[in-house]
Coordinates of C-alpha atoms and ligand atoms in Angstrom, one line a residue:
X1302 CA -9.2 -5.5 38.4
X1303 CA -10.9 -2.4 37.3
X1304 CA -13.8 -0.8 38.7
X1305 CA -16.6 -0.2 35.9
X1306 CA -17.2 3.4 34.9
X1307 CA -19.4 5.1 37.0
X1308 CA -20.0 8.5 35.3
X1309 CA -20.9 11.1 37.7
X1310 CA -19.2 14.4 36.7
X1311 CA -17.6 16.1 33.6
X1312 CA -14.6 14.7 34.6
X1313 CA -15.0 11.0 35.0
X1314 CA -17.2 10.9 32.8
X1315 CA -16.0 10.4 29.5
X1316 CA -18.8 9.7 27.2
X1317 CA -20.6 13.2 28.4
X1318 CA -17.6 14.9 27.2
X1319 CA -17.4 13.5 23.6
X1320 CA -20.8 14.3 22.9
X1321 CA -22.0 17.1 21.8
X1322 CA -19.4 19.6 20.8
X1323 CA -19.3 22.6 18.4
X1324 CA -16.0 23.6 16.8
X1325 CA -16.4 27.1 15.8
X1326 CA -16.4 27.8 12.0
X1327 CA -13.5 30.0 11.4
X1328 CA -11.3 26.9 12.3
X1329 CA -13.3 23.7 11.0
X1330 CA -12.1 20.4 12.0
X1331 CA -10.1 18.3 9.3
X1332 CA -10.3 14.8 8.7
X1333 CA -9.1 12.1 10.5
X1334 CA -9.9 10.9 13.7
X1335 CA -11.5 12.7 16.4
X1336 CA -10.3 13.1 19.6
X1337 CA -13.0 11.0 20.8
X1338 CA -10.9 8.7 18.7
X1339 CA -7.5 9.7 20.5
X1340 CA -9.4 9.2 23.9
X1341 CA -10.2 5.7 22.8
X1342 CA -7.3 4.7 21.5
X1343 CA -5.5 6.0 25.1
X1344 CA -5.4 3.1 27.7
X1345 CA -3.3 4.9 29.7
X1346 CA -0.6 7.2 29.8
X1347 CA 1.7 7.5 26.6
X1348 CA 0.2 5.1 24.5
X1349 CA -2.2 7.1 22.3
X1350 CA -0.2 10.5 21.4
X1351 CA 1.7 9.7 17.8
X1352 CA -0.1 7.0 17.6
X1353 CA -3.3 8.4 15.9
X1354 CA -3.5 9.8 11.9
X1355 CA -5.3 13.3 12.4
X1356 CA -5.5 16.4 11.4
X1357 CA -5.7 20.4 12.8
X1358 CA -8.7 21.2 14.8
X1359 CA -10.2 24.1 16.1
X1360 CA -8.7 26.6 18.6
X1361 CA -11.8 27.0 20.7
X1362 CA -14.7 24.1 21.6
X1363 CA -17.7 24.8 23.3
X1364 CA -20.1 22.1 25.0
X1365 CA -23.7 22.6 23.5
X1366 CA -26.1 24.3 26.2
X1367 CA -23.5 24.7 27.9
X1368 CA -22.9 28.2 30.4
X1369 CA -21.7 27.6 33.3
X1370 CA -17.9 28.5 33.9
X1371 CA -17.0 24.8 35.1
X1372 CA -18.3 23.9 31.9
X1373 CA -15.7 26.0 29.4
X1374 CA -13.6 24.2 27.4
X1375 CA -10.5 25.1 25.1
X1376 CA -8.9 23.0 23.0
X1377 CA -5.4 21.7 23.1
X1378 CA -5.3 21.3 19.2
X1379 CA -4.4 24.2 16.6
X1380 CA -2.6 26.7 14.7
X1381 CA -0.8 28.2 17.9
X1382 CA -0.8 26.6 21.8
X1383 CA -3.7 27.6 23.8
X1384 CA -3.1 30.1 26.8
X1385 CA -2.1 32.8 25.1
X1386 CA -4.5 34.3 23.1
X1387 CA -7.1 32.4 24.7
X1388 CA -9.3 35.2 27.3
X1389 CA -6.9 35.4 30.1
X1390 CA -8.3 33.1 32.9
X1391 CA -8.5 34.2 36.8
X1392 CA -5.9 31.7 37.9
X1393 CA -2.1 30.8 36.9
X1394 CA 0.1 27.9 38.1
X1395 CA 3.0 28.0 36.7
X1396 CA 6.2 25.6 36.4
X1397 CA 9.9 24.9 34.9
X1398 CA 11.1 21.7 35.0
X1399 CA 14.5 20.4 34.8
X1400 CA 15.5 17.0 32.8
X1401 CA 17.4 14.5 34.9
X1402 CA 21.0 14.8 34.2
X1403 CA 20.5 10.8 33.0
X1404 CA 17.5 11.7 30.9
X1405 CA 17.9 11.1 27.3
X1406 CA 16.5 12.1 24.1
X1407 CA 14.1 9.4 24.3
X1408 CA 12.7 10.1 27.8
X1409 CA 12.4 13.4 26.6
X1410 CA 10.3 12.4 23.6
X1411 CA 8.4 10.0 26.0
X1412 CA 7.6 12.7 28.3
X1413 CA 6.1 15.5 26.0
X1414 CA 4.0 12.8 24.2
X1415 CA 3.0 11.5 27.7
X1416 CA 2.2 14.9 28.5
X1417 CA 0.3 15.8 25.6
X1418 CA -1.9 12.8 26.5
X1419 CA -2.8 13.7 29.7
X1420 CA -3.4 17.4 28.8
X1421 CA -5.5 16.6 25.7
X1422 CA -7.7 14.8 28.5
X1423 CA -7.0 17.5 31.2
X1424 CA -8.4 20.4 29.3
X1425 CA -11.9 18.2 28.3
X1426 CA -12.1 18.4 32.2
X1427 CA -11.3 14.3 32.2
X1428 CA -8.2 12.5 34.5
X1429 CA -4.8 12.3 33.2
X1430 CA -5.5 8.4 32.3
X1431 CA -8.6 6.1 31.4
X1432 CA -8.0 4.7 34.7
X1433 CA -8.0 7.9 36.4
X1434 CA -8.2 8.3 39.5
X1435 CA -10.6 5.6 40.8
X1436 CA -10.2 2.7 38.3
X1437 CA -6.9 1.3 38.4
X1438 CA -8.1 -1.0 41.4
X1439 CA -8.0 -1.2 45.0
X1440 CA -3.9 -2.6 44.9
X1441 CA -2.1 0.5 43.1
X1442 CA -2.0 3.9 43.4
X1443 CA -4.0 5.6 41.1
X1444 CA -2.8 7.5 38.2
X1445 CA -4.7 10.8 38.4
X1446 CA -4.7 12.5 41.7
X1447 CA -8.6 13.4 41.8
X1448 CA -8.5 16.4 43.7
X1449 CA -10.1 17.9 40.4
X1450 CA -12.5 15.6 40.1
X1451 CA -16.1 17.1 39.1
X1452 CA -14.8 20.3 38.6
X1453 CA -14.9 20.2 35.0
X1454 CA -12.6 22.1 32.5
X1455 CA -13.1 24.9 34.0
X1456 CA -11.4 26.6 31.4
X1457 CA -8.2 25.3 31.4
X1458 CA -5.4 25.6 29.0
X1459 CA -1.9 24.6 29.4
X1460 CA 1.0 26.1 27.3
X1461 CA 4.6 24.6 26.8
X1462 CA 7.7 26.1 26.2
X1463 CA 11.5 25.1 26.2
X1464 CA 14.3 26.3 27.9
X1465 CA 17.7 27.3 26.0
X1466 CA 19.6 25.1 28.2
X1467 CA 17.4 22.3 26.3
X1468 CA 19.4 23.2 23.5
X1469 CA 22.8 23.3 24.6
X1470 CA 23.3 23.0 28.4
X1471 CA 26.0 26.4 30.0
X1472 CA 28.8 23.8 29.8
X1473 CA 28.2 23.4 25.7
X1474 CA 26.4 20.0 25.9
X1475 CA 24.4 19.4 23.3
X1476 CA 22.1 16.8 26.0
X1477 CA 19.4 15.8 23.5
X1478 CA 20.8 16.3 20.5
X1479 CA 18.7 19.9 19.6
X1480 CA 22.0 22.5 19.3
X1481 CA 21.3 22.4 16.1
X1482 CA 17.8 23.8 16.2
X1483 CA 18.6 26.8 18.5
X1484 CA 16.9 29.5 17.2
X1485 CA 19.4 32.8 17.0
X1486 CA 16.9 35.2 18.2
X1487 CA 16.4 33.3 21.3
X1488 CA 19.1 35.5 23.1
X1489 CA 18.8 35.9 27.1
X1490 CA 17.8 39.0 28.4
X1491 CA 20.3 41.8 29.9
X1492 CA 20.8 42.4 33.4
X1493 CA 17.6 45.3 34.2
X1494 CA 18.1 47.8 36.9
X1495 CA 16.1 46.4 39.8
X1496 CA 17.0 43.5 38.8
X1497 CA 18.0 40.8 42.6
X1498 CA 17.4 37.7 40.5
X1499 CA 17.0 33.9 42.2
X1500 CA 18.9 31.3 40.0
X1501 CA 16.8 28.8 42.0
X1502 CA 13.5 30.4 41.0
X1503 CA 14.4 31.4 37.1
X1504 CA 15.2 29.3 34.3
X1505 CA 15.2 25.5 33.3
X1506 CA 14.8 23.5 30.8
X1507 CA 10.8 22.9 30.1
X1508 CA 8.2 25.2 31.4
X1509 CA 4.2 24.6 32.3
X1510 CA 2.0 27.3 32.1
X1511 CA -1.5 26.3 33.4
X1512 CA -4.5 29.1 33.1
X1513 CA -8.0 28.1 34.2
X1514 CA -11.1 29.5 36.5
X1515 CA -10.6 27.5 39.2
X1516 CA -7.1 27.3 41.2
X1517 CA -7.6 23.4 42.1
X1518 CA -7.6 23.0 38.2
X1519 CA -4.9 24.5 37.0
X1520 CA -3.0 23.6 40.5
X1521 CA -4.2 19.8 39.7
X1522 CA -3.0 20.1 36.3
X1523 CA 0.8 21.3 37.0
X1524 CA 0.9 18.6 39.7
X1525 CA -0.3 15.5 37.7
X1526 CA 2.3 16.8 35.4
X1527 CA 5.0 16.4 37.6
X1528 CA 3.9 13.4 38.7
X1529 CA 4.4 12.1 35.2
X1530 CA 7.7 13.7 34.7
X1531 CA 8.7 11.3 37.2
X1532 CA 12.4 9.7 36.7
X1533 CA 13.0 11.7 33.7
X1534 CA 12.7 15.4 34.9
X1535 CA 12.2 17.5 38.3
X1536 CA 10.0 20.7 38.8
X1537 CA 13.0 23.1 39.3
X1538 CA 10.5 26.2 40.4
X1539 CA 6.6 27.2 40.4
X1540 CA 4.6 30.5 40.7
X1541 CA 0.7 30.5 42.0
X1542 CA -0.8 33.6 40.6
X1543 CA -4.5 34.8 41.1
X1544 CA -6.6 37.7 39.3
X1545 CA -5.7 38.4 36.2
X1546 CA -3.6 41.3 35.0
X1547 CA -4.6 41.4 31.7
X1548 CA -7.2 41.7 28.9
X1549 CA -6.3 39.4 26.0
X1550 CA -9.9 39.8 23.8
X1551 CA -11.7 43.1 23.6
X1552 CA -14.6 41.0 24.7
X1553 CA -12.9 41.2 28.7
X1554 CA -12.7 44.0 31.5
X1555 CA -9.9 45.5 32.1
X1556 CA -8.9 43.8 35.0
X1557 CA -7.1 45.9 38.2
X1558 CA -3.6 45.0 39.5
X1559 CA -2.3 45.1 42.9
X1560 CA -1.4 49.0 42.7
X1561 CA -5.2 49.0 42.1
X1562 CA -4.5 50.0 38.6
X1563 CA -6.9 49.4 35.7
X1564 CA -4.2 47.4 33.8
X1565 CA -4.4 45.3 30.5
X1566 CA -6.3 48.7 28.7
X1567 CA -3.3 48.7 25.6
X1568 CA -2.8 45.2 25.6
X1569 CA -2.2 43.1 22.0
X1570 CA -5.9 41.6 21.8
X1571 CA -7.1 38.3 20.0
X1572 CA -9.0 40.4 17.8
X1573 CA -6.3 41.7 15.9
X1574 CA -4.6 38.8 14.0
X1575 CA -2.4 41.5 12.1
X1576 CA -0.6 43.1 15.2
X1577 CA 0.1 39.6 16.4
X1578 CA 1.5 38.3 13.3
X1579 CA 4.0 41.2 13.4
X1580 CA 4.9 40.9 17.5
X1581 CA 3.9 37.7 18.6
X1582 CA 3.6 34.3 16.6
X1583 CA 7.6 33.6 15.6
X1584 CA 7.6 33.4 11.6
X1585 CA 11.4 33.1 11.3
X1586 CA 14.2 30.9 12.2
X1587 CA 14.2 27.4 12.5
X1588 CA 10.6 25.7 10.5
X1589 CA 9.4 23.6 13.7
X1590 CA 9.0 27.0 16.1
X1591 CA 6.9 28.7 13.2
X1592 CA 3.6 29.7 15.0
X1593 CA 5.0 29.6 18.2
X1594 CA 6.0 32.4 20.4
X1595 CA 8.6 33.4 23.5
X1596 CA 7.3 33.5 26.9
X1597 CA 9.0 36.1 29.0
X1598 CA 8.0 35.5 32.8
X1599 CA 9.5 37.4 35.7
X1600 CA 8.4 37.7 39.0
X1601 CA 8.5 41.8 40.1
X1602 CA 7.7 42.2 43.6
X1603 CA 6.0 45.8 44.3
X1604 CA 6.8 47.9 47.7
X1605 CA 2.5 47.6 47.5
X1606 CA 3.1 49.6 51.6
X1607 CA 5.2 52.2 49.8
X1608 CA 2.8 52.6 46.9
X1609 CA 0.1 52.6 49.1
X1610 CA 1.4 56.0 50.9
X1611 CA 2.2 57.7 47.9
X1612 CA -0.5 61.0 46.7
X1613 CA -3.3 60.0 44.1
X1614 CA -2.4 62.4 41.9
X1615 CA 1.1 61.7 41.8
X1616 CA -0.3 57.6 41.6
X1617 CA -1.2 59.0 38.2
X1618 CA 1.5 60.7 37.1
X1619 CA 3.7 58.3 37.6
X1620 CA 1.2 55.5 35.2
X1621 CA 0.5 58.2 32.8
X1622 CA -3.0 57.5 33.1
X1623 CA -6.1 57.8 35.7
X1624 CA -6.6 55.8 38.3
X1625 CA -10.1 55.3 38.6
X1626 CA -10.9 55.3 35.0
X1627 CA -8.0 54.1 33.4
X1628 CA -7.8 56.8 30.6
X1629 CA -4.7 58.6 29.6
X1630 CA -4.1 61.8 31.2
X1631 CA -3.4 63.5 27.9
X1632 CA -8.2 63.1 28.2
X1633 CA -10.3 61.2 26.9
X1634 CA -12.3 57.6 28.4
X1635 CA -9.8 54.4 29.5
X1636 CA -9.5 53.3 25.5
X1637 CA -8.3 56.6 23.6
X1638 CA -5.3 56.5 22.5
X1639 CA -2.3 58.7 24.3
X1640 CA -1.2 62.0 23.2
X1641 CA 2.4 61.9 24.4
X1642 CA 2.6 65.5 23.0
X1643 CA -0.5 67.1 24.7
X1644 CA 0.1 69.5 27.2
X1645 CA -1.7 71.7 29.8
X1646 CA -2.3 75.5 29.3
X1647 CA 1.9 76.6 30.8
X1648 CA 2.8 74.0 28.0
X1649 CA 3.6 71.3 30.3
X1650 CA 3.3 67.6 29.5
X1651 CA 0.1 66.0 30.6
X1652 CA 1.6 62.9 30.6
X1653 CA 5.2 62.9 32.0
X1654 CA 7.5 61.3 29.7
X1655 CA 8.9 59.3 32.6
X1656 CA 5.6 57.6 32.9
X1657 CA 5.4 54.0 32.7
X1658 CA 3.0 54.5 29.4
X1659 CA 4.9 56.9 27.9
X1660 CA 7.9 55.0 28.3
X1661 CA 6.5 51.3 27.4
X1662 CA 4.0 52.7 24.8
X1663 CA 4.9 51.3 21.1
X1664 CA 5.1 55.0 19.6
X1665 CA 8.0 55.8 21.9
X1666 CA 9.5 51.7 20.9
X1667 CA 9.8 51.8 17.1
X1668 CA 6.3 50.5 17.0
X1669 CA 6.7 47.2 19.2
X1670 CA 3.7 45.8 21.0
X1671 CA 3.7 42.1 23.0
X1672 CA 0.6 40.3 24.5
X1673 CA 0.9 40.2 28.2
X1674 CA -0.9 37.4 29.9
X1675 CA 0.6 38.3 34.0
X1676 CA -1.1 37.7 37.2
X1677 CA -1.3 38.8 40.8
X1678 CA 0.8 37.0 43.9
X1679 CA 0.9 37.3 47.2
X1680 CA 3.2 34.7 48.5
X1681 CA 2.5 35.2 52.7
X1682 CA 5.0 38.5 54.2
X1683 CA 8.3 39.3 55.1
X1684 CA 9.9 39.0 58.6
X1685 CA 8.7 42.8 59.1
X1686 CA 4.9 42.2 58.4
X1687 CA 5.2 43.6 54.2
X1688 CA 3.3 41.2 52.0
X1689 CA 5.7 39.5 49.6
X1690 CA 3.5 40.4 47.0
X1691 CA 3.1 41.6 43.3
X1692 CA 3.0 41.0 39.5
X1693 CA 3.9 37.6 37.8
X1694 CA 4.8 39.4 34.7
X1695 CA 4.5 36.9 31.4
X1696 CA 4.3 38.8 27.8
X1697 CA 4.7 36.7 24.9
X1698 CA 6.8 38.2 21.7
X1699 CA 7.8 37.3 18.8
X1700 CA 11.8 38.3 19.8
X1701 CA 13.0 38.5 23.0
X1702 CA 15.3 41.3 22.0
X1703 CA 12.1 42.9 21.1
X1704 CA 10.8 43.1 24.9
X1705 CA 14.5 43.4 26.2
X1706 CA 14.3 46.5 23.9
X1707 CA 11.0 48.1 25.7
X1708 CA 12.1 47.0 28.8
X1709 CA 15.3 48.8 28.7
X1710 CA 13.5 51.9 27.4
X1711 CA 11.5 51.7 30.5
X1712 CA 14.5 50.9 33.1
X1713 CA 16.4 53.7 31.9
X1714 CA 14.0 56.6 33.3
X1715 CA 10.6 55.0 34.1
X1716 CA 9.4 56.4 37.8
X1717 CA 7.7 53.0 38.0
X1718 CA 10.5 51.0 38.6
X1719 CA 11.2 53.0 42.0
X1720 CA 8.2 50.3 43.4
X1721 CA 9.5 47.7 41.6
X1722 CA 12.3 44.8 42.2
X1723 CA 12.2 41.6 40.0
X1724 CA 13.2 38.1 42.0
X1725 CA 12.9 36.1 39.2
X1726 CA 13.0 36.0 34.9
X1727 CA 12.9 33.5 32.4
X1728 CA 12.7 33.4 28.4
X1729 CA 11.5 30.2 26.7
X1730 CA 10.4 29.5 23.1
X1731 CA 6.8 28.1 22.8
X1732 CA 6.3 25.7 19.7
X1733 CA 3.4 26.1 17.6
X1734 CA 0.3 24.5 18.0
X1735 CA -0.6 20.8 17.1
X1736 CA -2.9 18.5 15.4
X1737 CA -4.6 15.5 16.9
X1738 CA -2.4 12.7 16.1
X1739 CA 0.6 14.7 17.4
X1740 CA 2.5 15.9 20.6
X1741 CA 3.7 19.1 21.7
X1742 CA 7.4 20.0 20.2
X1743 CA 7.1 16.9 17.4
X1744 CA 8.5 18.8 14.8
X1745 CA 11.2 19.9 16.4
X1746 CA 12.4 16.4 16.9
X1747 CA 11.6 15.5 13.5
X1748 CA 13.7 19.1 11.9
Ligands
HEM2340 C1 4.8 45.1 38.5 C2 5.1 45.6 37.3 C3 4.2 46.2 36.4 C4 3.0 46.8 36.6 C5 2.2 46.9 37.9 C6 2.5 47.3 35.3 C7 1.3 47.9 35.1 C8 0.9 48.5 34.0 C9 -0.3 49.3 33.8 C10 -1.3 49.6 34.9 C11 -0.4 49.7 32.5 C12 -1.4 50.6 31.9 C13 -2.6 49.9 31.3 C14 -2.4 49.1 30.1 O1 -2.3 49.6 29.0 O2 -2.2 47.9 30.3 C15 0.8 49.1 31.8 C16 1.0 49.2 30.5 C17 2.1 48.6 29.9 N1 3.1 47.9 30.5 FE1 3.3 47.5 32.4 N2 3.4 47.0 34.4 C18 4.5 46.4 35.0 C19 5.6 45.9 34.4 C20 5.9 46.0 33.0 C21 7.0 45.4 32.4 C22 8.2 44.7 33.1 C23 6.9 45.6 31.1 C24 7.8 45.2 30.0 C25 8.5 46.0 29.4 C26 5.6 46.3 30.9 C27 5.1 46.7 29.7 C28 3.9 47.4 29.5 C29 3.4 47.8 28.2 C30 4.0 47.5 26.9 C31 2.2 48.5 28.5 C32 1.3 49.2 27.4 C33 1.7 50.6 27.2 C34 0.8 51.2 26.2 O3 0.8 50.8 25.0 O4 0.1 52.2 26.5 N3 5.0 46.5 32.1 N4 1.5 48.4 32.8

């Protein structure tokens, strides 16, 4: 027996959510049904996704009157996934999965449709289910955990990707029938300097990124997904991360990173479709990752007690750019762009061209960008009191040789990397966005 809904908060409350919404005009909803329609449709897990003739919706959906940040709402449908060049949010939960080693193409199928389902509902700030977390009856156990409950959207997007060892396992196996649809480009990256990488925190077959303004939303979201994933695959790793390190919209701060560096300043932006076409969104190889992208993610711990005993001056030096303001040292205010070939009145360099600037900056790459979307993390301290702390680096590209190009540019000579040591690092291909009567990764199933 079912309880009767009792609508009380954004999220439990279904029929607030529906009404009222503007889609914004540069991306105008297409016929078909609405996700309204979808919600209706959705009993309970996995039955509505596929099931539903719809079209492509807006990237962006905003409640009317609405301003408060609970209240912010992206949505899951469009030309490209959401969470990445959606406004960086505050908090990051992040998660690779790992299929069962019985799990078949099927249950794979199953699980990104059933996952689709409960994110299309997640991200309208509503439970994973109809039944939720309160109305599936006093005997079972419910299907959405609640903890999120009446927190609203919150802005929360979740963005998935897919491992290479989805599409042909280290042993050759071709699991799930996909070998075929490997994309060449998606190439592992090379060994780095500093590199002490952690099998058991890098990789896997299916990752989770989950971005939103409150940590118990995008926490709740990773979990009920593994919750769902339940007998056909295993979170393999996760990554909390808080305070963003990035801009991705002109219309943000520049946000500081643990160094207590202004950092995000020469970022790809939203606002310029042009430089993204060219070094993010994937326009060749295989038809079904079209519009997609590759998340790179690696987890760099910083020697933040070293860094925090090292000169100001030589702070900046070693950035390229000043602390406090966050513009390059070659002058200027935190947005003009670097003159790598300024120098000071003995005709030295004002920026050193070990800097980490002047050795990532695309005028010293051949002209490559990427959109970085990290955060901070402090996960608790070492044995001798250091914080086990620092950058949960994620950039999205377009190749990964493309970053593995920059980043070797930068591991060869960059001063940087003397405060740096990655633990962790992963590639996977993001799929293109979706329309309403589909699930994430369809057309890769239908290639
Ligand atoms: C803990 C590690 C890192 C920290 C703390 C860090 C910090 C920064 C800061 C403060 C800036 C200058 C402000 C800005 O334009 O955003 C910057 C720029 C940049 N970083 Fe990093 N970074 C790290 C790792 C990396 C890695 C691994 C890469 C990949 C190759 C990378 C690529 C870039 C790029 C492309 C820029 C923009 C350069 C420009 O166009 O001026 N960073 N980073």
């Amino acid at each position: 027996m079912s309880n009767p809904p009792t609508p009380e908060s954004p999220r439990d409350s279904e029929s607030e959510v529906s009404a009222d919404r503007t889609v914004p005009v540069e991306t105008p909803a297409a016929p078909g049904l609405s996700r309204r329609g979808l919600l209706a449709l959705g009993g309970g897990v996995g039955l509505a996704v596929g099931a539903v003739a719809g079209g492509i919706t807006g990237i962006a959906v905003t409640k009317n009157n609405s301003s408060s940040a609970a209240e912010l709402e992206y949505s899951f449908y469009g030309e490209h996934q959401s969470g990445i060049i959606t406004p960086a949010q505050d908090r990051m939960h992040f998660a690779a999965f790992d299929m069962r080693d019985d799990a078949t193409r099927d249950d794979l199928i199953s699980l990104l449709q059933d996952w689709s389902y409960a994110t299309s509902r997640m991200m309208m700030g509503l439970d994973v289910s109809a039944k939720g977390a309160f109305r599936g009856g006093p005997y079972l156990p419910p299907e959405d955990t609640g903890e999120a409950s009446g927190l609203g959207p919150s802005g929360l997007t979740i963005t998935f990707g897919f491992g290479r060892s989805l599409f042909r396992s280290d042993d050759g196996t071709d699991r799930f029938g996909l070998a075929a649809q490997l994309p060449e480009d998606f190439t592992d990256l090379p060994t780095m300097v500093n590199d002490f990488i952690q099998p058991a925190r890098s990789g896997g077959d299916l990752c989770v990124q989950a971005c939103s303004n409150d940590p118990q939303v995008a926490v709740h979201a990773i979990r009920n997904l593994t919750r769902i994933a339940f007998g056909r695959a295993q979170l393999k790793w996760s990554q909390l991360g808080f305070g963003r390190t990035s801009s991705t919209s002109t219309a943000q701060d520049t946000p500081r990173n643990l160094f207590g560096q202004k950092d995000g300043t020469n970022n790809l932006k939203a606002e310029e479709p042009d430089r993204l076409t060219e070094n993010v969104w994937i326009t060749d190889g295989p038809a079904w990752s079209h519009g997609g992208s590759y998340l790179v993610a690696r987890r760099i711990a910083m020697t933040i007690e070293v860094w925090d005993g090292v000169q100001l001056q030589e702070q900046d030096r070693v950035l390229g750019r000043d602390k406090e303001s966050g513009a390059p040292l070659s002058g200027g205010t935190e947005f003009t762009a670097p003159d790598f070939a300024a120098t000071d009145d003995g005709g030295k360099l004002l920026i050193d061209i070990r800097s980490h600037v002047a050795r990532t900056h695309p005028e010293n790459n051949d002209g490559i960008a990427m959109l970085r979307r990290g955060y901070n993390y402090v996960d608790g301290n070492d044995d001798t009191g250091r914080l086990d702390a620092g950058l949960f680096f994620i950039a999205f590209v377009n190749q990964p040789d493309r970053f593995a190009a920059v980043h070797t540019n930068m591991a060869r000579d960059d001063m940087f990397v003397e405060y740096l040591k990655t633990t962790s690092s992963s590639v996977f291909v993001v799929p293109g966005g979706i329309g309403e009567s589909e699930y994430v990764g369809q057309s890769l199933f239908e290639a």
